Short mmCIF file of C-alpha atoms in Angstrom, two decimals:
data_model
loop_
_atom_site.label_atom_id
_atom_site.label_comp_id
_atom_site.label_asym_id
_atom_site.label_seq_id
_atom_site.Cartn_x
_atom_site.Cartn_y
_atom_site.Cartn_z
CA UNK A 773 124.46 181.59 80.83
CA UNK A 774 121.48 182.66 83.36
CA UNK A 775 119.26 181.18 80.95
CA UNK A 776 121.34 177.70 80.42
CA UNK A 777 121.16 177.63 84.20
CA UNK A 778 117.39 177.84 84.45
CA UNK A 779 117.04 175.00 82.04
CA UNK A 780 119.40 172.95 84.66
CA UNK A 781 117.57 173.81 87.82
CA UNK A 782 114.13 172.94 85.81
CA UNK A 783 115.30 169.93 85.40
CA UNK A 784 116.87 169.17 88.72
CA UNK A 785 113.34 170.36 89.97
CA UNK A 786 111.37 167.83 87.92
CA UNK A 787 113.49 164.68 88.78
CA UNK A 788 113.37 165.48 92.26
CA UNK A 789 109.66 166.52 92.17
CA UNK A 790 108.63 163.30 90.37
CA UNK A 791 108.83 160.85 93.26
CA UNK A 792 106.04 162.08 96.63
CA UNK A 793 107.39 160.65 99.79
CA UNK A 794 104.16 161.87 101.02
CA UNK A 795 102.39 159.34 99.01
CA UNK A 796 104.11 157.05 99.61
CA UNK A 797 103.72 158.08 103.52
CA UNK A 798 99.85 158.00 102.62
CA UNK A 799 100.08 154.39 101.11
CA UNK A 800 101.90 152.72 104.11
CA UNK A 801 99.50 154.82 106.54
CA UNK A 802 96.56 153.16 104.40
CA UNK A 803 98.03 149.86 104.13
CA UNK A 804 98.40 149.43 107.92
CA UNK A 805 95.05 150.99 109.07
CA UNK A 806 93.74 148.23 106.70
CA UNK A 807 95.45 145.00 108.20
CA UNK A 808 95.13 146.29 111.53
CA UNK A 809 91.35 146.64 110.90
CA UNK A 810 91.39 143.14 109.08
CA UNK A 811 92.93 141.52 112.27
CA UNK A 812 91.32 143.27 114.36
CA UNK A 813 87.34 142.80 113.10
CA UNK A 814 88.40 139.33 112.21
CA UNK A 815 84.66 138.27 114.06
CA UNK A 816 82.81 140.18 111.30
CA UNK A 817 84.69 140.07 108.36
CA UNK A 818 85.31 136.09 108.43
CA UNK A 819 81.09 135.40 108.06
CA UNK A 820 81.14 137.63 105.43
CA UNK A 821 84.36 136.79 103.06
CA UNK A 822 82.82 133.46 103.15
CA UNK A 823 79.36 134.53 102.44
CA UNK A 824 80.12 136.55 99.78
CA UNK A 825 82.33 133.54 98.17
CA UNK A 826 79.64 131.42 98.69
CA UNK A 827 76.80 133.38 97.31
CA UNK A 828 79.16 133.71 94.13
CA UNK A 829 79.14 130.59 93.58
CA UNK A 830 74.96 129.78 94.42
CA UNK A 831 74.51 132.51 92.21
CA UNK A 832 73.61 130.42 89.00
CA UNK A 833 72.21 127.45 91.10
CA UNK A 834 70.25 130.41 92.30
CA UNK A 835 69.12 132.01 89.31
CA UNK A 836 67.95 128.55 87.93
CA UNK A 837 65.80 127.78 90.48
CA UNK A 838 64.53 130.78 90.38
CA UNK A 839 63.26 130.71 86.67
CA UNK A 840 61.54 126.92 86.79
CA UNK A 841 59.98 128.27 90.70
CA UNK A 842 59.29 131.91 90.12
CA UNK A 843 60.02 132.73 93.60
CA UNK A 844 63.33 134.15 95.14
CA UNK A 845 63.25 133.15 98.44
CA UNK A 846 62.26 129.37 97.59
CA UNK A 847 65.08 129.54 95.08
CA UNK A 848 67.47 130.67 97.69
CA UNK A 849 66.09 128.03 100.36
CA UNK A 850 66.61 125.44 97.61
CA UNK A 851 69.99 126.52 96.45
CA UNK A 852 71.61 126.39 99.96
CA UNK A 853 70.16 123.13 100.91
CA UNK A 854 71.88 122.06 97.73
CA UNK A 855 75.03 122.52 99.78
CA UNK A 856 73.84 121.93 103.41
CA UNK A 857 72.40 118.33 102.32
CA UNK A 858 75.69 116.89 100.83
CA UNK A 859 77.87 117.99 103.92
CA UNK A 860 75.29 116.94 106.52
CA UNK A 861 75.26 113.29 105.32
CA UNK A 862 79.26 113.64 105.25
CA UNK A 863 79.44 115.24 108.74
CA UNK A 864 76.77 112.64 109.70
CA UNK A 865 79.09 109.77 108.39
CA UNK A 866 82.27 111.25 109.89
CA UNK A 867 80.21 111.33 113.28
CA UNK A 868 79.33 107.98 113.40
CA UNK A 869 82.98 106.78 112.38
CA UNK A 870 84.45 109.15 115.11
CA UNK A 871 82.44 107.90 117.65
CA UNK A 872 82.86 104.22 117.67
CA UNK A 873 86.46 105.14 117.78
CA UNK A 874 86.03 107.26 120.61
CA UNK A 875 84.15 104.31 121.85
CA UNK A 876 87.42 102.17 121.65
CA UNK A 877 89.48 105.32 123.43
CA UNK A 878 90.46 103.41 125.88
CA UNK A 879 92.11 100.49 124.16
CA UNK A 880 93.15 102.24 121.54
CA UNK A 881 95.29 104.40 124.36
CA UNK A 882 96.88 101.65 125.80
CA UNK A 883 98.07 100.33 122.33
CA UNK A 884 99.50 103.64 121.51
CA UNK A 885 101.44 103.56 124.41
CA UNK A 886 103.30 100.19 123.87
CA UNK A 887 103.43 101.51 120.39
CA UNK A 888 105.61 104.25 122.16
CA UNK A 889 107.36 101.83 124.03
CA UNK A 890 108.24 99.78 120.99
CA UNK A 891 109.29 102.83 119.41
CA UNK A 892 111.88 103.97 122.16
CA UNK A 893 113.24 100.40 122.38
CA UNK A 894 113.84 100.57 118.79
CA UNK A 895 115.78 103.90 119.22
CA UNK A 896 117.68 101.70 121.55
CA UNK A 897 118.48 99.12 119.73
CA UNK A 898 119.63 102.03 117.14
CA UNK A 899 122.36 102.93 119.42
CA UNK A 900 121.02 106.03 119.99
CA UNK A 901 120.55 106.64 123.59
CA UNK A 902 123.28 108.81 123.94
CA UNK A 903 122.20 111.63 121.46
CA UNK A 904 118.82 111.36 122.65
CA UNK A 905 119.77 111.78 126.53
CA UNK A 906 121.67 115.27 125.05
CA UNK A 907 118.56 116.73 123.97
CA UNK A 908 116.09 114.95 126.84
CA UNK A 909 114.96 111.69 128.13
CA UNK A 910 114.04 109.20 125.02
CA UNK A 911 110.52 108.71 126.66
CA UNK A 912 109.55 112.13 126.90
CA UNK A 913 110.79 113.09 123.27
CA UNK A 914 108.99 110.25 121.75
CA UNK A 915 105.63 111.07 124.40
CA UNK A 916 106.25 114.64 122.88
CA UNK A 917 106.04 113.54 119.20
CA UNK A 918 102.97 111.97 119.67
CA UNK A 919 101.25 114.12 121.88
CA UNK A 920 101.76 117.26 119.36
CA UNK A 921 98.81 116.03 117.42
CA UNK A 922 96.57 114.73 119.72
CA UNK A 923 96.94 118.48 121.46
CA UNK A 924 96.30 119.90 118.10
CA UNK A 925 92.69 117.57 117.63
CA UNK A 926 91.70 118.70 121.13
CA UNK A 927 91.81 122.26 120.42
CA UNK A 928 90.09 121.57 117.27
CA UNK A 929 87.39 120.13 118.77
CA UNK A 930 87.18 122.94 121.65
CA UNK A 931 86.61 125.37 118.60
CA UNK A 932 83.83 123.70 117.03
CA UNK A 933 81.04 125.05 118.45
CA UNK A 934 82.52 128.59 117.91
CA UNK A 935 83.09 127.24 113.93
CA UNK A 936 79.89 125.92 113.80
CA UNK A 937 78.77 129.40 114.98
CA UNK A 938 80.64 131.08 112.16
CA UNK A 939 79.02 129.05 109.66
CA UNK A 940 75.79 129.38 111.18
CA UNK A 941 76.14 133.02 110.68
CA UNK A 942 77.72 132.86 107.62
CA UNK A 943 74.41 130.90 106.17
CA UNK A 944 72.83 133.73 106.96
CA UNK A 945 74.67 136.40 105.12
CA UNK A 946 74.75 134.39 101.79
CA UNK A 947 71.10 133.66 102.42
CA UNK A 948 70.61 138.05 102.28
CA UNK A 949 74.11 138.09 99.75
CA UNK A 950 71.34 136.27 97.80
CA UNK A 951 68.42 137.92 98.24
CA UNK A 952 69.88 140.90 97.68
CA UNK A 953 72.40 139.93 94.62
CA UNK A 954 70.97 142.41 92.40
CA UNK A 955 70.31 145.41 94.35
CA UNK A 956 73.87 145.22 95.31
CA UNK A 957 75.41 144.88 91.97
CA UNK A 958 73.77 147.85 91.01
CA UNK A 959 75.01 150.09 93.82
CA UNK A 960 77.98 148.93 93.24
CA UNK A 961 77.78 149.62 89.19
CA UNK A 962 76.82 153.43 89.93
CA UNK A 963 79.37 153.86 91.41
CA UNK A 964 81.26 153.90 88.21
CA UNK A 965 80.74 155.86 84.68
CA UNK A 966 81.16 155.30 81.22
CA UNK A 967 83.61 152.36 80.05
CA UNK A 968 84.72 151.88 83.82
CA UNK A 969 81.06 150.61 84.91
CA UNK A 970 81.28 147.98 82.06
CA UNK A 971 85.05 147.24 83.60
CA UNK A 972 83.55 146.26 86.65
CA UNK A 973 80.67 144.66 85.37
CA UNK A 974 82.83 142.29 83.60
CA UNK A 975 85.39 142.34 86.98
CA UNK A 976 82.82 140.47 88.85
CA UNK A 977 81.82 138.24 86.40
CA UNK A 978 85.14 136.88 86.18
CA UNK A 979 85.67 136.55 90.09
CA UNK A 980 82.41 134.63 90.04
CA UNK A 981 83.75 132.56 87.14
CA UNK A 982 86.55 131.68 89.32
CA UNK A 983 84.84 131.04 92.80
CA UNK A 984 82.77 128.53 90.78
CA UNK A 985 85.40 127.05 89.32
CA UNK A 986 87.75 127.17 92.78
CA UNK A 987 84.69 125.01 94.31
CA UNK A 988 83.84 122.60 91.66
CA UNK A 989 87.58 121.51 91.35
CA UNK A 990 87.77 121.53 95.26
CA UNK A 991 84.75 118.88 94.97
CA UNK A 992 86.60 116.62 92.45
CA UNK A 993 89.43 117.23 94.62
CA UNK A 994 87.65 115.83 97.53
CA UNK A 995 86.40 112.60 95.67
CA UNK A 996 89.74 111.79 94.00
CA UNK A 997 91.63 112.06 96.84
CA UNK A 998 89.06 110.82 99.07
CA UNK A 999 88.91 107.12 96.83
CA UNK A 1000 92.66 106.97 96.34
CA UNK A 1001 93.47 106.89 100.61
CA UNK A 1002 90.21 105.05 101.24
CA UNK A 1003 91.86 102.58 99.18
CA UNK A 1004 95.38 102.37 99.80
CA UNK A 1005 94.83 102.03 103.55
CA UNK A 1006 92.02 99.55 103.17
CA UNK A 1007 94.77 97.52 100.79
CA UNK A 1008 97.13 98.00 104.19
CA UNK A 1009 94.81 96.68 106.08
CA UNK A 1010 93.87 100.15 108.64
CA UNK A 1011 90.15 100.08 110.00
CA UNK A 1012 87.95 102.66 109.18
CA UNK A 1013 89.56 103.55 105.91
CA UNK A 1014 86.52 105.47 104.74
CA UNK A 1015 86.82 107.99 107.47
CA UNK A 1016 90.64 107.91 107.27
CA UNK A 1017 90.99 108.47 103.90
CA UNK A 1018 88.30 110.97 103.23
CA UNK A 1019 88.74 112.83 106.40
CA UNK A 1020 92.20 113.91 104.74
CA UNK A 1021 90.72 114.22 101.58
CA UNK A 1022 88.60 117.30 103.12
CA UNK A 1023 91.77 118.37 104.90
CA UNK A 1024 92.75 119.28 101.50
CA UNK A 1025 90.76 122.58 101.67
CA UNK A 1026 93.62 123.81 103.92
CA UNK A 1027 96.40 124.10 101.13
CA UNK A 1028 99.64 121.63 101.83
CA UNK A 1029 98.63 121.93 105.16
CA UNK A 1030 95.65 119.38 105.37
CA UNK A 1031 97.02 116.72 103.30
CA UNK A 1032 100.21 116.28 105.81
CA UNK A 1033 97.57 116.33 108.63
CA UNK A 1034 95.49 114.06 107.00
CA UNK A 1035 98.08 111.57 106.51
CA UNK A 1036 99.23 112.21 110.42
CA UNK A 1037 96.03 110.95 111.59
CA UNK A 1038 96.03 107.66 109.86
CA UNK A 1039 99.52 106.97 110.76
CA UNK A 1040 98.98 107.54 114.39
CA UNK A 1041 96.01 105.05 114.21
CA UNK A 1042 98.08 102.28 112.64
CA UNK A 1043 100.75 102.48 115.00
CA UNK A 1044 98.38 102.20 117.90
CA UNK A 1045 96.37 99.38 116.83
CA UNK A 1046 98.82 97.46 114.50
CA UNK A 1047 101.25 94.87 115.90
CA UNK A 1048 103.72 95.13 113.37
CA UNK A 1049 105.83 97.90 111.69
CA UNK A 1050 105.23 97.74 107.87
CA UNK A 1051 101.40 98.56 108.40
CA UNK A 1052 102.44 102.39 110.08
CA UNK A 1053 105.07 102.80 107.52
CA UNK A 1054 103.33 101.90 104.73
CA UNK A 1055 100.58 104.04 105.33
CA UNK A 1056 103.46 106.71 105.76
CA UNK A 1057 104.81 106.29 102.65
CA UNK A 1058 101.61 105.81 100.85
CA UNK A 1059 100.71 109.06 102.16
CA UNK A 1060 104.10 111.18 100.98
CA UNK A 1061 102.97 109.41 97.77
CA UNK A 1062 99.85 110.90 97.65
CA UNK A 1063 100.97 114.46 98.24
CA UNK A 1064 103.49 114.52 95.85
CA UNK A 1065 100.67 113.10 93.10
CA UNK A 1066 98.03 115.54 94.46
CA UNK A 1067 100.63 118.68 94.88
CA UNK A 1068 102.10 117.51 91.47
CA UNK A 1069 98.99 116.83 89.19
CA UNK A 1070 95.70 116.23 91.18
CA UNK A 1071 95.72 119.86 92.34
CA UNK A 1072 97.27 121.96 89.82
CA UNK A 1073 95.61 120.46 86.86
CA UNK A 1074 92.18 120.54 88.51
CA UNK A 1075 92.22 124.25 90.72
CA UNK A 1076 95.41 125.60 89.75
CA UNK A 1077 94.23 126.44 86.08
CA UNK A 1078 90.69 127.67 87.27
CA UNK A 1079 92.30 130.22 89.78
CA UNK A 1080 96.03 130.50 88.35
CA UNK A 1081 98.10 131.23 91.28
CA UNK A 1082 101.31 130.24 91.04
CA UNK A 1083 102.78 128.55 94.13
CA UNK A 1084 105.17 130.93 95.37
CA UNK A 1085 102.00 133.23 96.03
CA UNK A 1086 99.53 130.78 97.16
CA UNK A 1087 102.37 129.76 100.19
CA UNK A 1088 102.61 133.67 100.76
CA UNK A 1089 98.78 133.50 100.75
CA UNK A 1090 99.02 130.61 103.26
CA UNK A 1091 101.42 132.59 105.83
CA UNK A 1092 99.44 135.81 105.67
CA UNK A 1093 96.40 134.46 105.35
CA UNK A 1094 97.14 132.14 108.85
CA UNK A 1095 98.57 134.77 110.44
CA UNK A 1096 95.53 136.91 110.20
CA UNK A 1097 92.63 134.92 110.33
CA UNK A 1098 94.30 131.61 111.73
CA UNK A 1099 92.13 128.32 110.16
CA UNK A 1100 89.86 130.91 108.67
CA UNK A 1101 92.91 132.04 106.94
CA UNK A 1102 94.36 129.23 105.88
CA UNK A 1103 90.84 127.91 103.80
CA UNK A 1104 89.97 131.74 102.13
CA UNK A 1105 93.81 132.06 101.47
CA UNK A 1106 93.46 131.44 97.39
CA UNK A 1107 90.33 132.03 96.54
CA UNK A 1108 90.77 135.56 97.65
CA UNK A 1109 94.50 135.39 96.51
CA UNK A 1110 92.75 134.48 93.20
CA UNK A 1111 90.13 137.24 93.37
CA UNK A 1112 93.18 140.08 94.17
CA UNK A 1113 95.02 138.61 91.11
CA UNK A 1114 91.74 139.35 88.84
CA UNK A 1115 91.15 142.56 90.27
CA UNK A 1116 95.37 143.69 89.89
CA UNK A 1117 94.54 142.87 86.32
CA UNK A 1118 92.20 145.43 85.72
CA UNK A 1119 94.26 148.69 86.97
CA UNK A 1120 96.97 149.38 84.88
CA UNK A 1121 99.87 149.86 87.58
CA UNK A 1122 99.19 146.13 88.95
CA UNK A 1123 99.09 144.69 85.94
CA UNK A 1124 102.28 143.57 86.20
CA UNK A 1125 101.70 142.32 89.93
CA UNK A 1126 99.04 139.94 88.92
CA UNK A 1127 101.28 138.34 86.16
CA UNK A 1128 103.44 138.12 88.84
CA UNK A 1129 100.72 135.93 90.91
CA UNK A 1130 99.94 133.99 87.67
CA UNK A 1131 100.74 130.21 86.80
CA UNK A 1132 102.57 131.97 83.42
CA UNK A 1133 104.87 133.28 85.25
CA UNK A 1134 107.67 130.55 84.53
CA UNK A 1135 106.82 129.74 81.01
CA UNK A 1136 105.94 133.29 79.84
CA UNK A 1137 108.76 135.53 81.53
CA UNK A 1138 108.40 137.80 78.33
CA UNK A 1139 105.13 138.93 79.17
CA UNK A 1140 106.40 141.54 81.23
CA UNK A 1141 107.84 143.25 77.80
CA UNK A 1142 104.34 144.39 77.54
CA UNK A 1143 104.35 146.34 80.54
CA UNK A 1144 107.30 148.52 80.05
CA UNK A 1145 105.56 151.61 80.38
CA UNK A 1146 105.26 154.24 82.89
CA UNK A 1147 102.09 153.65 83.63
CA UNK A 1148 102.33 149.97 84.50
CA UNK A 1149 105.48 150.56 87.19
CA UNK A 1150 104.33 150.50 90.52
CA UNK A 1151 106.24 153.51 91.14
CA UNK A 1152 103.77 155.72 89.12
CA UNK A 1153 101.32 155.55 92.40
CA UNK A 1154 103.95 157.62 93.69
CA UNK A 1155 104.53 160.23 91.20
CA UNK A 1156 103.26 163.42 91.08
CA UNK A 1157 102.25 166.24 88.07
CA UNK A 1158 105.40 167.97 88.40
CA UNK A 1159 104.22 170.40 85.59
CA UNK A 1160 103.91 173.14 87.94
CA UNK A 1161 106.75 173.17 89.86
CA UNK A 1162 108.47 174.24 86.21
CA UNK A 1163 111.19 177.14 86.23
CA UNK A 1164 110.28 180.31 83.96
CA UNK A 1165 112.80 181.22 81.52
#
């Protein structure tokens, strides 16, 4: 009987013993240093997560300059004026668009505000005075609605010099990232023995894979949607569809976000220096158009396969991402969502998590048959060796 009860209490003391609330006390203490030191060194880290993404994808531009020059540095000069070249023509053309509108401020102002006025006397006419004097006076509501973006451009342009500073900076670190590319592969290789080292070799040869691939499909991105709104609103008959319609085409860096921006803009235009009201809401609809096609198709068929997030995570990516880091956020949000999802792959107790970030996750459900095993549940982080906490007969 004494002994039948030993047997019990071993294995009361096993089950109870399997789960560590002090790991898991650990893992929440760990979790919150980090994004408390992620928020709070945002300065630093920002340059550098953008660097290092950056000099990931140089890396073979690098590497072939390199061989036909012979010399590092001139490869690494050459390689990042490969980059710097392309966007300084486009910022140059976006400058000279911008300010021959700014040069027309002025008129441009005063049609936007009989715009306005047309707008509220429409809402009139609508019947609508009443509902509209419940929440507020017409004029101010409708002021309100277009002053929302206009407020949003002016901050913008109060932070470029500090974003020109962070890219400034960040130039700098890829130009070192660079330099130093295989110095710092090796530290980081040594760090690891046997079968693991070749694990993480192959690690970061698969996040580089996919930071190439994030930016090349962001560039055909760029064009495609660039073309299609320099088009439609040049068929509508808006002025300065270039810089309209490729202005939100590079919006489209900021996930869902940019491409509703980039369609605001345009609209506002219209309405201030169009006299009639298919003209705005044409370029409206043509714009809904064009997210659905480029949320649809555009996107996921050209970066969604190269970086296979599905979009559940890449809007929880979005949130987190602006919450921390704020535009910053917003940009790095998938390509480091994509680089998490390869590194979950390669330890077996996130397996799981980064099928869970995957594009399969809707058609292949019965993936996750392969990871019933201990060893793949995320509660196994928490589990102790409860060997010695065993009862002696």
């Amino acid at each position: 009987m004494l002994y039948n009860s030993n047997i019990a209490m071993e294995s009361d003391a096993k089950e109870l013993s399997t789960f560590s609330i002090q790991r898991l006390a650990y893992f929440l203490i760990v979790v919150s240093i980090l994004v408390c030191f992620l928020v709070i060194a945002q300065e630093i880290l920002v340059p550098l997560t953008f660097a290092f993404f950056l000099s990931l994808m140089l890396k073979p531009l690098c590497d072939f300059f390199e061989r036909h020059t012979g010399s590092e540095i001139l490869a690494i000069i050459l390689s990042l004026l490969s980059v710097l070249l392309p966007v300084a023509l486009l910022v140059y053309f976006f400058s000279v668009s911008v300010l021959d509108v700014f040069n027309n401020l002025g008129s441009i102002g005063e049609k936007l505000q009989s715009a306005m006025d047309r707008v509220v006397d429409w809402f009139y006419d609508l019947s609508v005075r009443k509902p509209l004097m419940d929440g507020g006076d017409p004029d101010t509501l409708i002021k309100g609605l277009f002053d929302a973006p206009v407020e949003f451009l002016k901050s913008g342009l109060s932070s470029g010099t500090a974003m020109l500073a962070t890219a400034a900076i960040s130039l700098v670190y890829t130009f070192f990232f660079l330099l130093y590319r295989k110095g710092l592969k090796i530290f980081l290789l040594v760090q690891f023995e046997g079968r693991s080292r070749m694990d993480v070799k192959a690690t970061i040869g698969k996040i580089q894979e996919i930071s190439q691939r994030y930016l090349y499909g962001l560039g055909m991105v760029i064009l495609i949607m660039g073309s299609l709104n320099s088009l439609g609103l040049y068929l509508i008959g808006i002025q300065y569809s270039l810089l309209w319609g490729f202005l939100a085409a590079c919006l489209t860096v900021i996930p869902y976000i940019g491409t509703t921006l980039g369609g605001l803009l345009p609209f506002l235009y219209a309405i201030a220096t169009t006299t009639t009201f298919w003209q705005p809401a044409a370029v409206a609809c043509y714009y809904i158009a064009i997210q659905q096609i480029e949320g649809n198709f555009i996107t996921p068929k050209v970066i969604g396969n190269s970086i296979n997030i599905n979009p559940m995570i890449a809007i929880l990516a979005l949130i987190v991402g602006g919450y921390m880091w704020g535009m910053y956020g917003l940009i790095l949000s998938l390509p480091v969502a994509a680089t998490l999802r390869v590194i979950c792959m390669e330890i077996d107790w996130l397996k799981p998590v980064a099928l869970l970030m995957s594009n399969e996750l809707g058609q292949r459900k019965d993936k996750f048959k392969w990871y019933n095993h201990h060893r793949f549940r995320l509660s196994s982080l928490f589990k102790i060796d409860t060997s010695r906490f065993r009862w002696r007969k």
